[in-house]
Amino acid sequence: MVLANAVEPKQSSSPLLEVSNLTKIFGSGKDQVVAVDEISFEIQPGEILSLLGESGSGKTTTARMLLRLSAPTQGEIFFEGQDVNAVKSVDYWKRVQAIFQDPFSSFNSFYSVHSFLGKAFRLTNNHNSAADKRARMEEAMEKVGLNAEELLFKRPHELSGGQRQRLMLARALLIGPDLLIADEPTSMIDASSRVGILNMLMDLSRQHGMSIMFITHDIGLAYYTSERLLIMNEGKIVEEGTAEQVVEHPTHPYTKRLLDDVPRLRRKWDI
Ligand SMILES: Nc1ncnc2c1ncn2[C@@H]1O[C@H](COP(=O)(O)OP(=O)(O)O)[C@@H](O)[C@H]1O
Ligand SMILES: [Mg+2]
């Protein structure tokens, strides 16, 4: 006799994103760097997860491949079951957006905040009136804590790093992706507003079913925000599990070492 509920069936919803044996090698010969080494994982619709590892472990290289800004040396990426190479980049970028670690690199200094945000409308084929677009831009800016009246016609070099990071977030809000890849999203934001920004991202995920992949070296941020953690070390995913599993019962020596550095983690995250 088979007992009903003897085994909980695995959740059968199909993954939003699926990565298989993804590898990135830079250079060749003795200068060769295996930045990402045959990693495989899935992101479920609406899921918040973190890719966690020290600097140099391959996180940003992974993000760049997921965003199709860098071609994998080997391996595949599937979005809603489809090989991403079969999807036009512009269509893909409506669904998958990013907030980067280094906002300097993502802004062209010729563009004002207004034209930077305006590009979001081109991506989503929004042909509403200029007044409507402007109202939406201002709304998105206020949502992420930017004063639209003061900043809308500023250029990137007139903004602080934190303001640029918030601006990327505002653009992501205007696009409304299914997956947001947030690479050290609050690294330039002062500690006192960090939690507010993270909470806002988590609310967006809940309200719109948006998946978020946080990419961070900060285990506190990962634990605070994420249902699931992927631990990355030297290009490999060495451990994967729910945030509780990984933090309470780490199995890989590298994860244990990461956790040893944050003895207060389980009490309360208080930055
Ligand atoms: N464009 C590149 N050319 C050569 N090596 C690179 C390049 N980008 C990253 N790397 C190397 O790949 C490794 C992983 O880097 P990265 O993905 O930026 O790590 P993380 O984001 O975890 O700090 C590092 O050794 C880095 O020096
Ligand atoms: Mg990085």
XYZ file of C-alpha atoms and ligand atoms in Angstrom:
299
model
C 0.000 0.000 0.000
C 1.226 3.445 -0.808
C 0.555 5.932 1.920
C -0.799 9.226 0.724
C 1.571 12.016 1.677
C 4.305 9.537 2.575
C 6.563 11.538 0.354
C 5.882 15.187 -0.294
C 5.903 15.607 -4.049
C 8.536 18.026 -5.233
C 7.055 21.325 -6.329
C 6.207 20.779 -9.938
C 6.154 24.367 -11.231
C 8.663 24.692 -14.025
C 11.677 26.882 -13.354
C 11.882 30.420 -14.688
C 15.591 30.078 -15.371
C 17.676 26.962 -15.630
C 21.439 26.904 -15.912
C 23.316 23.805 -16.947
C 27.086 23.280 -16.728
C 27.763 26.956 -17.239
C 31.465 27.708 -17.631
C 33.490 30.811 -18.400
C 37.198 30.693 -19.099
C 39.169 33.895 -19.636
C 42.525 33.937 -21.438
C 44.486 30.906 -22.521
C 47.615 28.934 -21.702
C 49.227 29.820 -18.406
C 47.130 33.015 -18.165
C 43.922 31.027 -18.268
C 41.361 31.802 -15.567
C 38.417 29.474 -15.042
C 36.106 32.134 -13.609
C 32.987 29.940 -13.618
C 33.355 26.183 -13.547
C 30.422 24.009 -14.684
C 27.700 25.425 -12.469
C 24.080 24.271 -12.627
C 21.057 25.668 -10.796
C 17.453 26.754 -11.215
C 15.478 29.846 -10.289
C 11.767 29.345 -9.635
C 9.126 31.954 -10.505
C 8.817 34.465 -7.657
C 11.757 33.001 -5.762
C 14.337 35.110 -3.944
C 17.730 33.486 -3.783
C 21.317 34.547 -3.225
C 24.524 33.643 -4.954
C 27.006 34.083 -2.144
C 30.781 34.010 -2.220
C 33.926 35.997 -1.582
C 35.361 38.477 -4.040
C 36.797 36.732 -7.103
C 34.635 33.614 -6.761
C 32.920 34.154 -10.133
C 29.649 35.813 -9.148
C 29.704 38.799 -11.498
C 30.891 36.631 -14.381
C 27.890 34.388 -13.720
C 25.575 37.422 -13.645
C 26.968 38.701 -16.927
C 26.311 35.365 -18.601
C 22.777 35.177 -17.182
C 22.185 38.663 -18.574
C 23.627 37.668 -21.915
C 26.307 40.333 -21.699
C 29.032 37.698 -21.899
C 29.014 34.453 -23.883
C 29.567 31.246 -21.908
C 32.591 29.168 -22.859
C 30.403 26.152 -22.287
C 26.970 25.297 -20.938
C 23.379 26.382 -21.443
C 20.855 28.836 -20.070
C 17.145 28.172 -20.445
C 14.468 30.787 -19.787
C 10.983 29.320 -19.361
C 12.334 26.131 -20.870
C 13.736 27.822 -23.972
C 17.421 28.109 -24.832
C 18.139 31.827 -24.433
C 20.139 31.863 -27.648
C 16.841 31.406 -29.450
C 15.385 34.579 -27.861
C 16.133 38.079 -29.159
C 18.234 40.031 -26.637
C 15.776 42.933 -26.433
C 12.932 40.556 -25.669
C 15.079 38.811 -23.062
C 15.981 42.103 -21.372
C 12.316 42.931 -20.879
C 12.122 39.831 -18.713
C 15.562 39.791 -17.082
C 17.021 43.003 -15.666
C 19.985 43.870 -13.485
C 21.243 46.206 -10.856
C 25.012 46.258 -10.921
C 27.690 46.400 -8.324
C 29.544 49.206 -10.034
C 27.069 51.779 -11.247
C 29.829 53.863 -12.858
C 30.232 51.325 -15.609
C 26.562 51.283 -16.535
C 26.008 54.938 -17.295
C 26.935 56.866 -20.342
C 27.974 60.297 -19.125
C 26.203 62.013 -22.033
C 22.787 60.908 -20.889
C 20.740 62.643 -18.244
C 18.711 60.728 -15.703
C 15.664 61.504 -17.848
C 17.081 59.901 -20.978
C 18.529 56.962 -19.026
C 15.101 56.164 -17.591
C 13.442 56.940 -20.936
C 15.224 53.964 -22.466
C 13.150 51.698 -20.245
C 10.085 52.772 -22.225
C 11.719 51.919 -25.512
C 12.428 48.429 -24.199
C 8.820 47.929 -23.149
C 7.361 49.550 -26.297
C 5.471 52.058 -24.222
C 4.154 54.753 -26.550
C 2.283 56.790 -23.996
C 2.518 60.586 -23.940
C 5.657 62.352 -22.760
C 3.721 63.657 -19.762
C 2.644 60.164 -18.788
C 6.194 58.838 -19.137
C 7.522 61.653 -17.048
C 4.950 60.990 -14.338
C 5.967 57.319 -14.270
C 9.647 58.197 -14.101
C 9.024 60.534 -11.202
C 6.956 57.915 -9.440
C 9.679 55.274 -9.863
C 12.331 57.707 -8.612
C 10.337 58.650 -5.527
C 9.743 54.953 -4.824
C 13.471 54.295 -4.584
C 14.082 57.424 -2.519
C 15.303 59.824 -5.208
C 14.071 63.393 -5.438
C 12.823 63.579 -9.029
C 12.443 67.335 -9.114
C 16.059 67.821 -8.133
C 17.638 64.977 -10.107
C 15.676 64.282 -13.308
C 17.936 66.356 -15.559
C 21.230 65.671 -13.810
C 24.003 63.672 -15.465
C 25.593 60.582 -13.923
C 28.739 62.322 -12.639
C 26.553 64.720 -10.675
C 25.049 61.840 -8.714
C 26.543 59.887 -5.839
C 27.235 56.158 -6.175
C 24.231 55.401 -4.012
C 22.002 57.627 -6.146
C 23.179 55.832 -9.285
C 22.424 52.478 -7.712
C 18.930 53.688 -6.799
C 18.504 54.949 -10.343
C 19.192 51.494 -11.728
C 16.554 50.205 -9.407
C 14.099 52.855 -10.638
C 14.750 51.776 -14.212
C 14.188 48.140 -13.268
C 10.843 49.146 -11.703
C 9.784 50.838 -14.935
C 10.620 47.743 -16.948
C 8.998 45.325 -14.501
C 11.082 42.214 -15.213
C 10.284 38.639 -14.160
C 13.818 38.223 -12.867
C 15.997 40.875 -11.304
C 19.672 40.086 -10.935
C 21.015 42.328 -8.207
C 24.825 42.253 -8.071
C 25.876 43.840 -4.754
C 22.825 46.106 -5.134
C 23.398 48.146 -2.007
C 27.200 48.309 -1.996
C 27.158 52.068 -2.630
C 24.132 52.831 -0.512
C 24.715 54.070 3.015
C 24.105 51.466 5.694
C 21.140 53.346 7.116
C 19.076 53.053 3.899
C 20.189 49.559 2.931
C 17.490 47.651 4.746
C 14.820 49.954 3.284
C 15.989 49.252 -0.283
C 16.181 45.509 0.334
C 12.706 45.501 1.869
C 11.410 47.385 -1.141
C 12.880 44.767 -3.479
C 11.379 41.971 -1.414
C 7.959 43.688 -1.467
C 8.188 43.960 -5.253
C 8.907 40.279 -5.468
C 5.884 39.478 -3.322
C 3.538 41.895 -5.077
C 4.467 41.086 -8.669
C 5.860 37.559 -8.388
C 9.250 38.833 -9.523
C 12.193 36.506 -8.905
C 15.330 38.072 -7.472
C 18.850 36.737 -7.511
C 20.963 38.630 -5.020
C 24.655 38.407 -5.705
C 26.679 39.232 -2.658
C 29.638 38.510 -0.410
C 27.482 39.519 2.560
C 26.035 36.427 4.197
C 23.842 38.631 6.393
C 22.204 40.192 3.340
C 21.758 36.763 1.768
C 20.239 35.249 4.911
C 17.973 38.227 5.524
C 16.553 38.346 2.004
C 16.639 34.851 0.568
C 14.726 31.616 0.699
C 17.609 29.715 -0.847
C 21.379 30.173 -0.958
C 23.921 29.075 -3.527
C 27.447 29.184 -2.143
C 30.131 29.903 -4.725
C 33.840 29.295 -4.298
C 36.522 29.395 -6.999
C 33.980 29.265 -9.819
C 32.010 26.344 -8.396
C 28.755 26.096 -6.478
C 29.921 24.155 -3.445
C 26.704 24.162 -1.441
C 23.022 24.848 -2.054
C 20.000 24.788 0.235
C 17.408 26.824 2.061
C 18.853 29.774 3.958
C 18.091 27.994 7.252
C 19.684 24.710 6.160
C 22.849 26.359 4.950
C 23.252 28.666 7.923
C 22.257 26.173 10.648
C 23.829 23.053 9.133
C 26.544 24.021 6.665
C 28.214 20.977 5.139
C 31.028 22.402 3.004
C 34.192 23.647 4.754
C 34.069 26.864 2.727
C 30.523 27.629 3.918
C 31.581 26.917 7.505
C 34.454 29.344 7.093
C 32.132 32.035 5.701
C 29.813 31.542 8.659
C 32.641 31.635 11.186
C 33.261 35.203 10.087
C 29.767 36.279 11.173
C 29.144 34.855 14.642
C 26.135 37.077 15.294
C 24.252 36.191 12.147
C 21.578 34.030 13.703
C 20.701 36.539 16.383
C 19.735 39.508 14.294
C 20.862 41.204 11.162
C 21.276 44.777 12.209
C 23.230 46.817 9.664
N 37.120 40.203 -18.331
C 37.915 39.403 -17.589
N 39.127 39.009 -18.055
C 39.925 38.203 -17.332
N 39.625 37.723 -16.119
C 38.436 38.085 -15.595
C 37.520 38.947 -16.290
N 36.428 39.139 -15.521
C 36.636 38.433 -14.388
N 37.838 37.806 -14.423
C 38.399 36.926 -13.377
O 37.433 35.932 -13.077
C 37.402 35.657 -11.690
C 36.009 35.881 -11.149
O 35.717 37.264 -11.184
P 34.273 37.850 -10.832
O 33.256 37.085 -11.585
O 34.317 39.307 -11.039
O 34.165 37.497 -9.275
P 33.237 38.123 -8.136
O 32.137 38.884 -8.793
O 32.760 36.946 -7.362
O 34.104 39.010 -7.304
C 38.467 36.542 -11.055
O 39.657 35.786 -10.941
C 38.618 37.652 -12.054
O 39.907 38.218 -11.993
Mg 31.490 40.844 -8.455
